[in-house]
Structures are given as C-alpha cells and as structure tokens.
Amino acid sequence: MGIEYRIPTDADWPAVVRADGRAFGEVPTDEQIAERRSTVDLDRFRIAVDGTQIVGVAGSFAFDVTLPGGATAPAAGLTWVGVNATHRRRGIVTELMRLVHQDADERGEPIAMLFASEGGIYDRFGYGIASTMRFVEIDRTTAGFRPGLPVDRDAVRFVEGDDARDHLAAIWERHRRSRAGEISRDAAWHDMVHQLRERPASGSSATFHLAHRDGYAAYRIRDKWTGRPANTLELVEFVPVTAQAHLDLWHTILGVDLVVTVASRNLPSDEALPMLLTDVRPFATTVSKDGFWSNVLDPAVAFGARTYGTADRLVVEVEGVRWAVESDGDEASCRRVRARPDLVTDRPSLGALLFGGVRPSDLARGRRLEGRTDEALRRADAFFVVGPAPHCATWF
Ligand SMILES: CC(C)(COP(=O)(O)OP(=O)(O)OC[C@H]1O[C@@H](n2cnc3c(N)ncnc32)[C@H](O)[C@@H]1OP(=O)(O)O)[C@@H](O)C(=O)NCCC(=O)NCCS
C-alpha cells in the first residue's frame, strides 16, 4: 500500500508526537504530548501515513522574522521534521517538505527558515546558512572586566514567576526588532518557554531570571562540588537591548559566586564580551556552527523589505531568473528583469544573502556565487552585508 499524505487532526496529535519522538530518539510523556499542543497549528502540519501508522511528520510555525534594517516579514519556521527509521530514504521528507512549502506559499509567506539537526539535509531543499552561532565556555576564575567600564551596579535584579514571564515577553518584543533573524514569540510561546524553564532540566537547576530595564538573562546552574565549588552557569538566553544592558548583565553573570564555568550554546557571532575583558582568552568559542537556515520563497517581497549598506542596483540570477535588487539608501525594491546579471548564484545562497550576514565574495570563493567582475563583487559585499550579525535566539 502507498503512503498517504494529509493534514493531521486533533485525534492524530498523540500519534504525531510519538512518531516525531521516534525520529529524534525520544519517548514523550503524556504531559509532554499535552504541553506541546499549545504552540502548534495543525493546519500547518503534514503527516505521512502508512496503513494506520504515522511514519513521517513536518510542519511550520508562523513567525514574523526581522530583516536587516528592522522591518519584519512573515516566515514559515519549519519544524518537527522527522521520518521513522523503518521508512527513511524513500522520499518521504522530500514530499513533506514540498507540501509544507506549498502551504507557506499559499499563505503568502515569502521566507522559510529552520534549524538543522544535520548539515547535509537542507541544501537540496533550497536552504542556505543565514547565521553563524557560537557555543562558548568562559573561565570565570580568570575572566576580569577592564577597569573603568561604566557598570551600573543597581541595574540588575532577580525576577521570578509571572514577573519573569512578563518582563521577558516585554523585552523580547523590543529585542527581536533590533537584529536580523530574530523572530516573534506569541503569548502561547512565552507561556510554554516559561513553564519549561520553571523546572529543573537534565541535572541542572530550574531557571534564574536576571532583569534589566533594557534586557534580561536566563540561566540554570549545574551543581558540582569537588571539595571546592565548581558549578557551571548554563546561560540559556542572553538578551540585551542596549549596550548598557549588555555590560550590566555580563557583569552580574560573571559575578555569580561558586561558578567556575559560564557556558552558552546560543550566542551570536558578533558577541562583544571578549572586548570588555582584560584578557580575551577566558572566553573560548568551543563551537562555531551554522545557526538558522533560510529559503527565499518570494525574492521580490523578501529582498524588497530589507535595507542595504549602499545605494546601488545589482542584478542577481538564481535558477535562470534575474532579480534587480535596488536601494536608494532608504527605500528598496526587488523585481524580475532581463538585464545582464552582476551575480549568478544558487537558491540556498540567496537565503544566506537575505539576512546580511554572508559576504558575496566569500560565497564566490566557496564556488557558490559568481561575480561578473571583481568590482561587482566589491559592490555586492558593501550592499548586502549590514550589521549586527544575524542571529536567531529562538530554537524551534
Ligand atoms: C532527515 C530525515 C528527515 C530524512 O528523511 P527521509 O524521508 O529519509 O529523506 P528522503 O528519503 O526524502 O531523502 C531525500 C534526499 O535527502 C538525502 N538525505 C536524507 N537525510 C539526509 C541526511 N541526514 N544527511 C544527508 N542527506 C540526507 C537522501 O539521501 C536523499 O537524497 P537523494 O535525493 O540524492 O537520494 C530522516 O532521516 C530523519 O527523520 N532523521 C532524524 C530526525 C531529523 O534529523 N530530522 C531533521 C530535523 S531538522
């Protein structure tokens, strides 16, 4: 019998979670099955069914994603992508991706984005690496701030319970518009995250929340006592909206006693903490890897909504279609043209270029993009790359 592809119903939900759990090596509890329902819109999901068993799942969340310059655009955040070991490599995820992309298209979402479990899966589906993220370990015993920094020692307070949830939600709304790649979080999302953080996880404490008027940090403590204190502070989230909040929050975090190591798996590539320290080496980047991946479903809308580093016009050819991306330094547009291309590239690289964190000349050296001339490449670097570095702090 063939595989049936369809939208899951509410009655399918427990089996959907269990099928996805099988793909990721997790057996969900009844509580987890119930909890996860609140953030999911089943109309955005597709399942593959063999007889009576769900063997594949893929879906998307509806987000607003921030583009360079601060405008936002609707994005489909692909998620829950999994095919059971019994049915892998038969084209099931290929069909599920097609259906989820078709759904995003029909909803008028110009961008799809995701985090990849493995780096070899998504290029074939049109996704390029839009951000680089880092895992860091900071040796708190040797990390010291440069003298004379204007730290406000009264600016940071612990908050708990609903106060923490509400402070995080309010700050998030400001922060997410300040960096390309960050996405909206709705009330159900904030509630779910808060609930999860209120509990201990994998041997670490429940979450502590540090509030600043212009930011927050959330961390767990992994307790270790080797005859002397050797705790690890696991920085779950670090969200400063201003440079002052960035300084004040780091100052508090590096001041948490009994901690030897501060660890984060979720910092942007342009994190500035090393520059605040007397010695940069206590701040070690242990992993620098692909962050979020992006697939441009509608170039005209997506590239027309962002800002650019210079006033210029560049024609980019992708899959035989030419797009003129133009900016007068303020307003931008992107439209189909016939003109000779300045750059020829592939669809994944277009996704990387959209968020402003990847230099066209680097793509050229990686043989993913060709510039008509060296001058075209120089102009493209100045045009497409604008700071701050893109980052998506919300894993989904
Ligand atoms: C990754 C996964 C979804 C692939 O599903 P699948 O149904 O086996 O994929 P398909 O059969 O549609 O494969 C399509 C193509 O992608 C390739 N591919 C699939 N998974 C791949 C992987 N992990 N790495 C590299 N290539 C992969 C296939 O070889 C195939 O290539 P081909 O067209 O050249 O033959 C499945 O293996 C899985 O569930 N893995 C565990 C959970 C997971 O990592 N999910 C992704 C979360 S981001």
Short mmCIF file of C-alpha atoms and ligand atoms in Angstrom, two decimals:
data_model
loop_
_atom_site.label_atom_id
_atom_site.label_comp_id
_atom_site.label_asym_id
_atom_site.label_seq_id
_atom_site.Cartn_x
_atom_site.Cartn_y
_atom_site.Cartn_z
CA MET A 1 0.00 0.00 0.00
CA GLY A 2 1.22 3.52 -0.76
CA ILE A 3 1.94 6.33 1.67
CA GLU A 4 -0.91 8.75 2.31
CA TYR A 5 -0.04 12.43 2.92
CA ARG A 6 -2.51 14.58 4.82
CA ILE A 7 -3.11 17.27 7.42
CA PRO A 8 -3.28 15.75 10.92
CA THR A 9 -6.40 16.11 13.05
CA ASP A 10 -6.60 16.67 16.79
CA ALA A 11 -7.25 12.95 17.19
CA ASP A 12 -3.90 12.28 15.46
CA TRP A 13 -1.98 14.55 17.83
CA PRO A 14 -0.63 11.96 20.34
CA ALA A 15 0.47 9.72 17.45
CA VAL A 16 2.10 12.71 15.70
CA VAL A 17 4.19 13.48 18.80
CA ARG A 18 5.13 9.83 19.24
CA ALA A 19 6.10 9.48 15.55
CA ASP A 20 8.27 12.58 15.73
CA GLY A 21 9.71 11.31 19.01
CA ARG A 22 10.74 8.07 17.29
CA ALA A 23 12.66 10.07 14.66
CA PHE A 24 14.51 12.07 17.34
CA GLY A 25 15.09 9.22 19.82
CA GLU A 26 12.64 10.44 22.43
CA VAL A 27 9.62 8.78 24.05
CA PRO A 28 7.30 11.66 25.00
CA THR A 29 5.28 11.51 28.22
CA ASP A 30 1.53 12.20 28.23
CA GLU A 31 2.32 15.51 29.89
CA GLN A 32 4.72 16.49 27.10
CA ILE A 33 2.18 15.45 24.47
CA ALA A 34 -0.41 17.73 26.04
CA GLU A 35 2.01 20.64 26.59
CA ARG A 36 3.34 20.75 23.06
CA ARG A 37 -0.11 21.14 21.55
CA SER A 38 -0.44 24.79 22.62
CA THR A 39 2.16 26.17 20.19
CA VAL A 40 1.19 24.06 17.18
CA ASP A 41 -1.29 24.92 14.43
CA LEU A 42 -2.14 21.51 12.95
CA ASP A 43 -3.29 23.11 9.68
CA ARG A 44 0.37 23.94 9.08
CA PHE A 45 1.45 20.30 9.57
CA ARG A 46 1.56 17.39 7.16
CA ILE A 47 1.92 13.73 8.02
CA ALA A 48 2.88 10.62 6.07
CA VAL A 49 0.73 7.63 6.98
CA ASP A 50 1.45 4.00 6.12
CA GLY A 51 -1.67 1.95 6.80
CA THR A 52 -2.64 3.06 10.29
CA GLN A 53 0.78 4.29 11.41
CA ILE A 54 2.19 7.81 11.15
CA VAL A 55 5.71 7.39 9.74
CA GLY A 56 6.66 10.96 8.86
CA VAL A 57 5.91 14.48 10.09
CA ALA A 58 6.76 18.02 9.03
CA GLY A 59 5.20 21.34 9.90
CA SER A 60 5.82 25.00 10.38
CA PHE A 61 5.27 27.77 12.88
CA ALA A 62 4.04 31.20 11.74
CA PHE A 63 6.61 33.80 12.75
CA ASP A 64 7.49 37.36 11.86
CA VAL A 65 11.21 37.47 11.17
CA THR A 66 13.30 40.62 11.36
CA LEU A 67 15.24 41.62 8.25
CA PRO A 68 18.30 43.90 8.03
CA GLY A 69 17.11 47.40 8.86
CA GLY A 70 14.39 46.30 11.27
CA ALA A 71 11.38 45.59 9.03
CA THR A 72 9.72 42.24 9.61
CA ALA A 73 8.28 39.72 7.17
CA PRO A 74 6.06 36.66 7.66
CA ALA A 75 8.10 33.47 7.78
CA ALA A 76 7.32 29.77 7.95
CA GLY A 77 9.56 28.28 10.65
CA LEU A 78 9.96 24.65 9.60
CA THR A 79 9.87 22.25 12.49
CA TRP A 80 9.03 18.74 13.65
CA VAL A 81 10.68 17.27 10.54
CA GLY A 82 11.11 13.55 11.10
CA VAL A 83 10.75 10.23 9.28
CA ASN A 84 10.78 6.89 11.09
CA ALA A 85 13.80 4.61 10.70
CA THR A 86 11.54 1.98 9.09
CA HIS A 87 10.66 4.37 6.25
CA ARG A 88 13.77 6.50 5.68
CA ARG A 89 15.29 7.24 2.26
CA ARG A 90 12.09 6.62 0.30
CA GLY A 91 11.46 10.27 -0.49
CA ILE A 92 9.03 10.86 2.38
CA VAL A 93 10.64 14.00 3.76
CA THR A 94 11.04 15.31 0.21
CA GLU A 95 7.28 15.10 -0.26
CA LEU A 96 6.54 16.50 3.21
CA MET A 97 8.85 19.49 2.56
CA ARG A 98 7.12 20.13 -0.77
CA LEU A 99 3.74 20.16 0.95
CA VAL A 100 4.85 22.44 3.81
CA HIS A 101 6.49 24.87 1.33
CA GLN A 102 3.34 24.85 -0.78
CA ASP A 103 1.34 25.69 2.35
CA ALA A 104 3.69 28.60 3.17
CA ASP A 105 3.39 29.86 -0.41
CA GLU A 106 -0.39 29.74 -0.26
CA ARG A 107 -0.28 31.70 3.00
CA GLY A 108 1.84 34.37 1.31
CA GLU A 109 4.91 33.78 3.45
CA PRO A 110 7.97 34.93 1.49
CA ILE A 111 10.57 33.20 3.69
CA ALA A 112 11.03 29.75 5.19
CA MET A 113 13.61 29.17 7.91
CA LEU A 114 14.78 26.36 10.14
CA PHE A 115 17.46 24.92 12.39
CA ALA A 116 19.04 21.78 11.02
CA SER A 117 19.80 18.66 13.05
CA GLU A 118 22.42 17.72 10.47
CA GLY A 119 24.20 19.97 7.99
CA GLY A 120 23.70 17.76 4.93
CA ILE A 121 19.92 17.68 4.77
CA TYR A 122 18.53 21.04 3.70
CA ASP A 123 20.65 22.49 0.90
CA ARG A 124 18.75 20.29 -1.55
CA PHE A 125 15.50 21.90 -0.39
CA GLY A 126 16.76 25.44 -1.10
CA TYR A 127 18.05 26.41 2.36
CA GLY A 128 21.27 28.33 2.93
CA ILE A 129 23.09 29.12 6.16
CA ALA A 130 21.97 32.60 7.17
CA SER A 131 23.78 32.96 10.50
CA THR A 132 26.75 31.59 12.38
CA MET A 133 26.28 30.94 16.08
CA ARG A 134 28.72 30.03 18.77
CA PHE A 135 28.94 27.81 21.79
CA VAL A 136 31.23 29.37 24.38
CA GLU A 137 32.83 28.47 27.67
CA ILE A 138 34.07 31.28 29.87
CA ASP A 139 36.53 30.58 32.66
CA ARG A 140 35.00 32.76 35.35
CA THR A 141 38.00 32.35 37.65
CA THR A 142 40.26 34.26 35.24
CA ALA A 143 37.78 36.49 33.37
CA GLY A 144 38.04 40.08 34.57
CA PHE A 145 36.49 43.29 33.27
CA ARG A 146 38.72 46.09 32.02
CA PRO A 147 38.98 48.84 34.62
CA GLY A 148 36.83 51.94 34.29
CA LEU A 149 33.87 50.41 32.45
CA PRO A 150 30.65 52.30 33.31
CA VAL A 151 28.84 49.40 35.02
CA ASP A 152 25.56 50.33 36.71
CA ARG A 153 25.61 48.10 39.78
CA ASP A 154 21.97 48.83 40.62
CA ALA A 155 20.53 47.95 37.22
CA VAL A 156 20.04 44.18 37.51
CA ARG A 157 17.55 42.31 39.73
CA PHE A 158 16.34 38.72 40.00
CA VAL A 159 12.71 38.27 38.96
CA GLU A 160 10.53 35.19 39.45
CA GLY A 161 7.23 33.63 38.39
CA ASP A 162 4.81 35.76 36.38
CA ASP A 163 7.04 38.82 36.79
CA ALA A 164 9.80 36.97 34.98
CA ARG A 165 7.48 35.78 32.23
CA ASP A 166 6.08 39.28 31.67
CA HIS A 167 9.47 41.02 31.75
CA LEU A 168 10.91 38.56 29.25
CA ALA A 169 7.91 38.95 26.93
CA ALA A 170 8.11 42.77 27.00
CA ILE A 171 11.87 42.88 26.42
CA TRP A 172 11.68 40.23 23.70
CA GLU A 173 9.29 42.40 21.71
CA ARG A 174 11.88 45.21 21.71
CA HIS A 175 14.92 42.99 21.18
CA ARG A 176 13.65 40.94 18.28
CA ARG A 177 13.33 44.02 16.06
CA SER A 178 16.93 45.02 16.71
CA ARG A 179 18.65 42.09 14.97
CA ALA A 180 18.03 40.37 11.64
CA GLY A 181 16.96 36.75 12.07
CA GLU A 182 15.17 37.17 15.39
CA ILE A 183 11.54 36.05 15.36
CA SER A 184 8.29 36.94 17.07
CA ARG A 185 7.10 34.89 20.04
CA ASP A 186 3.37 34.87 20.80
CA ALA A 187 1.77 34.56 24.24
CA ALA A 188 1.47 30.76 24.00
CA TRP A 189 5.17 30.55 23.15
CA HIS A 190 6.18 32.70 26.13
CA ASP A 191 3.95 30.60 28.40
CA MET A 192 5.41 27.33 27.15
CA VAL A 193 9.01 28.51 27.46
CA HIS A 194 8.34 29.86 30.93
CA GLN A 195 6.76 26.60 32.08
CA LEU A 196 9.73 24.59 30.81
CA ARG A 197 12.20 26.94 32.45
CA GLU A 198 10.44 26.75 35.80
CA ARG A 199 11.54 23.10 36.04
CA PRO A 200 14.96 21.55 36.56
CA ALA A 201 16.36 20.03 33.35
CA SER A 202 18.96 17.29 32.73
CA GLY A 203 20.69 17.64 36.08
CA SER A 204 20.58 21.44 36.13
CA SER A 205 18.53 23.74 38.34
CA ALA A 206 15.34 25.47 37.30
CA THR A 207 15.98 28.80 35.59
CA PHE A 208 17.07 32.01 37.28
CA HIS A 209 15.99 35.22 35.58
CA LEU A 210 18.01 38.44 35.71
CA ALA A 211 16.04 41.53 34.71
CA HIS A 212 17.47 44.80 33.46
CA ARG A 213 15.24 47.69 32.34
CA ASP A 214 16.66 47.09 28.84
CA GLY A 215 17.31 43.38 28.80
CA TYR A 216 17.35 40.05 30.55
CA ALA A 217 19.39 36.92 31.03
CA ALA A 218 18.16 33.44 31.93
CA TYR A 219 20.44 30.76 33.35
CA ARG A 220 20.49 27.38 35.06
CA ILE A 221 23.13 26.15 37.49
CA ARG A 222 24.75 22.73 37.12
CA ASP A 223 25.94 21.93 40.58
CA LYS A 224 29.39 20.42 41.09
CA TRP A 225 31.37 20.12 44.29
CA THR A 226 34.86 18.66 44.06
CA GLY A 227 35.92 19.56 47.60
CA ARG A 228 35.58 23.11 46.41
CA PRO A 229 32.77 24.73 44.40
CA ALA A 230 32.93 24.12 40.65
CA ASN A 231 29.46 24.94 39.35
CA THR A 232 28.65 25.66 35.73
CA LEU A 233 26.32 28.51 34.89
CA GLU A 234 24.42 27.50 31.77
CA LEU A 235 23.34 30.68 30.06
CA VAL A 236 20.03 29.76 28.50
CA GLU A 237 19.33 33.14 26.99
CA PHE A 238 21.13 36.48 26.92
CA VAL A 239 19.02 39.34 25.57
CA PRO A 240 20.42 42.86 25.97
CA VAL A 241 18.58 45.55 24.01
CA THR A 242 21.15 48.28 24.75
CA ALA A 243 24.94 48.36 25.17
CA GLN A 244 24.46 49.35 28.81
CA ALA A 245 22.26 46.29 29.43
CA HIS A 246 24.88 44.15 27.67
CA LEU A 247 27.56 45.39 30.08
CA ASP A 248 25.44 45.29 33.24
CA LEU A 249 24.07 41.80 32.57
CA TRP A 250 27.50 40.30 31.78
CA HIS A 251 28.88 41.97 34.89
CA THR A 252 26.24 40.25 37.02
CA ILE A 253 26.62 36.87 35.28
CA LEU A 254 30.40 36.79 35.70
CA GLY A 255 29.83 37.71 39.36
CA VAL A 256 27.78 34.64 40.27
CA ASP A 257 29.75 33.00 43.07
CA LEU A 258 30.63 29.28 43.24
CA VAL A 259 30.67 29.17 39.41
CA VAL A 260 33.82 28.13 37.59
CA THR A 261 32.49 27.98 34.03
CA VAL A 262 29.87 30.09 32.28
CA ALA A 263 28.63 28.17 29.24
CA SER A 264 26.34 29.23 26.42
CA ARG A 265 25.21 27.42 23.29
CA ASN A 266 23.34 30.35 21.88
CA LEU A 267 25.44 33.48 21.28
CA PRO A 268 25.62 35.49 18.06
CA SER A 269 28.86 35.53 16.10
CA ASP A 270 29.46 39.19 16.98
CA GLU A 271 29.21 38.81 20.78
CA ALA A 272 31.36 41.64 22.23
CA LEU A 273 32.13 40.28 25.72
CA PRO A 274 35.79 39.45 24.90
CA MET A 275 36.41 43.16 24.24
CA LEU A 276 35.19 44.04 27.73
CA LEU A 277 37.74 41.73 29.38
CA THR A 278 41.35 42.39 30.40
CA ASP A 279 42.29 39.07 28.79
CA VAL A 280 40.23 37.63 25.92
CA ARG A 281 41.28 34.01 26.42
CA PRO A 282 38.97 33.06 29.29
CA PHE A 283 36.25 33.49 26.62
CA ALA A 284 36.63 30.38 24.47
CA THR A 285 34.45 29.64 21.47
CA THR A 286 34.15 25.86 21.63
CA VAL A 287 31.89 25.52 18.58
CA SER A 288 31.22 27.91 15.71
CA LYS A 289 28.49 26.48 13.54
CA ASP A 290 25.55 27.05 11.25
CA GLY A 291 22.80 28.93 13.03
CA PHE A 292 19.47 29.31 11.25
CA TRP A 293 18.95 28.39 7.61
CA SER A 294 16.79 30.38 5.22
CA ASN A 295 14.96 29.68 1.99
CA VAL A 296 13.62 32.61 -0.02
CA LEU A 297 10.19 31.65 -1.35
CA ASP A 298 9.38 35.11 -2.74
CA PRO A 299 12.51 37.16 -3.58
CA ALA A 300 10.56 40.28 -4.62
CA VAL A 301 8.88 40.61 -1.21
CA ALA A 302 11.79 39.40 0.93
CA PHE A 303 14.57 41.49 -0.67
CA GLY A 304 12.23 44.47 -1.12
CA ALA A 305 11.60 44.60 2.64
CA ARG A 306 15.20 44.85 3.90
CA THR A 307 17.70 47.71 3.86
CA TYR A 308 21.15 47.75 2.23
CA GLY A 309 24.59 49.12 3.02
CA THR A 310 24.86 51.37 -0.04
CA ALA A 311 22.68 53.00 -2.68
CA ASP A 312 23.11 50.62 -5.63
CA ARG A 313 21.42 48.24 -8.03
CA LEU A 314 22.60 44.69 -8.53
CA VAL A 315 21.07 42.05 -10.77
CA VAL A 316 21.18 38.58 -9.23
CA GLU A 317 20.43 35.47 -11.27
CA VAL A 318 19.11 32.39 -9.48
CA GLU A 319 17.91 29.27 -11.27
CA GLY A 320 17.75 31.19 -14.56
CA VAL A 321 15.59 34.01 -13.12
CA ARG A 322 17.08 37.52 -12.79
CA TRP A 323 16.22 39.85 -9.94
CA ALA A 324 17.22 43.51 -9.78
CA VAL A 325 17.77 44.43 -6.15
CA GLU A 326 17.86 48.20 -5.81
CA SER A 327 18.18 50.69 -3.00
CA ASP A 328 18.44 54.46 -2.93
CA GLY A 329 19.91 54.17 0.58
CA ASP A 330 16.44 54.34 2.07
CA GLU A 331 13.70 52.63 0.05
CA ALA A 332 14.46 49.28 -1.58
CA SER A 333 12.85 47.12 -4.24
CA CYS A 334 13.37 43.76 -5.90
CA ARG A 335 11.83 42.88 -9.25
CA ARG A 336 12.26 40.44 -12.12
CA VAL A 337 14.28 41.82 -15.01
CA ARG A 338 16.02 40.67 -18.19
CA ALA A 339 19.19 42.68 -17.68
CA ARG A 340 22.64 41.06 -17.62
CA PRO A 341 23.36 39.68 -14.12
CA ASP A 342 26.07 41.10 -11.84
CA LEU A 343 25.92 37.96 -9.70
CA VAL A 344 24.88 34.40 -10.51
CA THR A 345 24.18 32.17 -7.55
CA ASP A 346 22.07 29.27 -6.27
CA ARG A 347 18.91 29.26 -4.21
CA PRO A 348 20.49 28.34 -0.85
CA SER A 349 22.96 31.22 -1.21
CA LEU A 350 20.08 33.61 -1.88
CA GLY A 351 18.71 32.59 1.53
CA ALA A 352 22.09 33.31 3.08
CA LEU A 353 22.33 36.73 1.36
CA LEU A 354 18.90 37.87 2.53
CA PHE A 355 19.86 38.27 6.18
CA GLY A 356 23.03 40.29 5.58
CA GLY A 357 25.50 38.09 7.42
CA VAL A 358 27.29 36.49 4.48
CA ARG A 359 29.70 38.25 2.12
CA PRO A 360 29.04 37.58 -1.58
CA SER A 361 32.84 37.46 -2.10
CA ASP A 362 33.04 34.59 0.44
CA LEU A 363 30.28 32.76 -1.43
CA ALA A 364 32.31 33.34 -4.61
CA ARG A 365 35.44 31.79 -3.09
CA GLY A 366 33.21 28.89 -1.96
CA ARG A 367 32.14 28.50 -5.61
CA ARG A 368 28.51 29.16 -4.75
CA LEU A 369 28.32 32.53 -6.47
CA GLU A 370 29.95 34.15 -9.49
CA GLY A 371 30.51 37.86 -9.84
CA ARG A 372 30.56 39.33 -13.36
CA THR A 373 33.62 41.36 -12.32
CA ASP A 374 35.69 41.84 -9.18
CA GLU A 375 34.14 45.29 -8.95
CA ALA A 376 30.64 43.74 -8.94
CA LEU A 377 31.69 41.53 -6.02
CA ARG A 378 33.09 44.51 -4.09
CA ARG A 379 29.86 46.42 -4.63
CA ALA A 380 27.83 43.35 -3.61
CA ASP A 381 29.79 42.98 -0.33
CA ALA A 382 29.13 46.61 0.57
CA PHE A 383 25.49 46.33 -0.49
CA PHE A 384 24.30 43.10 1.10
CA VAL A 385 26.32 42.92 4.33
CA VAL A 386 24.99 45.11 7.12
CA GLY A 387 25.36 44.63 10.88
CA PRO A 388 24.62 43.47 13.51
CA ALA A 389 25.31 39.85 12.61
CA PRO A 390 22.08 37.92 12.04
CA HIS A 391 21.11 35.55 14.81
CA CYS A 392 18.00 33.61 15.82
CA ALA A 393 17.98 33.04 19.58
CA THR A 394 14.73 31.06 19.47
CA TRP A 395 15.24 27.38 18.79
CA PHE A 396 12.23 25.80 17.19
C1 LIG B 1 16.50 13.58 7.92
C2 LIG B 1 15.24 12.75 7.63
C3 LIG B 1 14.02 13.62 7.94
C4 LIG B 1 15.26 12.39 6.14
O1 LIG B 1 14.02 11.78 5.77
P1 LIG B 1 13.91 10.77 4.53
O2 LIG B 1 12.47 10.57 4.27
O3 LIG B 1 14.77 9.61 4.74
O4 LIG B 1 14.54 11.67 3.37
P2 LIG B 1 14.32 11.44 1.79
O5 LIG B 1 14.19 10.00 1.50
O6 LIG B 1 13.21 12.32 1.32
O7 LIG B 1 15.72 11.98 1.27
C5 LIG B 1 15.84 12.92 0.24
C6 LIG B 1 17.30 13.09 -0.09
O8 LIG B 1 17.96 13.64 1.07
C7 LIG B 1 19.07 12.80 1.43
N1 LIG B 1 19.14 12.82 2.88
C8 LIG B 1 18.18 12.49 3.75
N2 LIG B 1 18.61 12.62 5.02
C9 LIG B 1 19.89 13.04 4.96
C10 LIG B 1 20.86 13.32 5.92
N3 LIG B 1 20.59 13.20 7.25
N4 LIG B 1 22.09 13.74 5.51
C11 LIG B 1 22.37 13.86 4.18
N5 LIG B 1 21.46 13.58 3.21
C12 LIG B 1 20.24 13.17 3.60
C13 LIG B 1 18.71 11.44 0.89
O9 LIG B 1 19.85 10.65 0.70
C14 LIG B 1 18.02 11.79 -0.39
O10 LIG B 1 18.99 12.10 -1.38
P3 LIG B 1 18.77 11.73 -2.91
O11 LIG B 1 17.57 12.52 -3.33
O12 LIG B 1 20.03 12.17 -3.54
O13 LIG B 1 18.53 10.26 -2.94
C15 LIG B 1 15.18 11.45 8.48
O14 LIG B 1 16.35 10.72 8.26
C16 LIG B 1 15.03 11.70 9.96
O15 LIG B 1 13.93 11.74 10.46
N6 LIG B 1 16.16 11.86 10.71
C17 LIG B 1 16.11 12.02 12.16
C18 LIG B 1 15.40 13.30 12.60
C19 LIG B 1 16.00 14.53 11.96
O16 LIG B 1 17.21 14.73 11.99
N7 LIG B 1 15.13 15.38 11.39
C20 LIG B 1 15.52 16.64 10.80
C21 LIG B 1 15.31 17.69 11.81
S1 LIG B 1 15.95 19.26 11.39
#
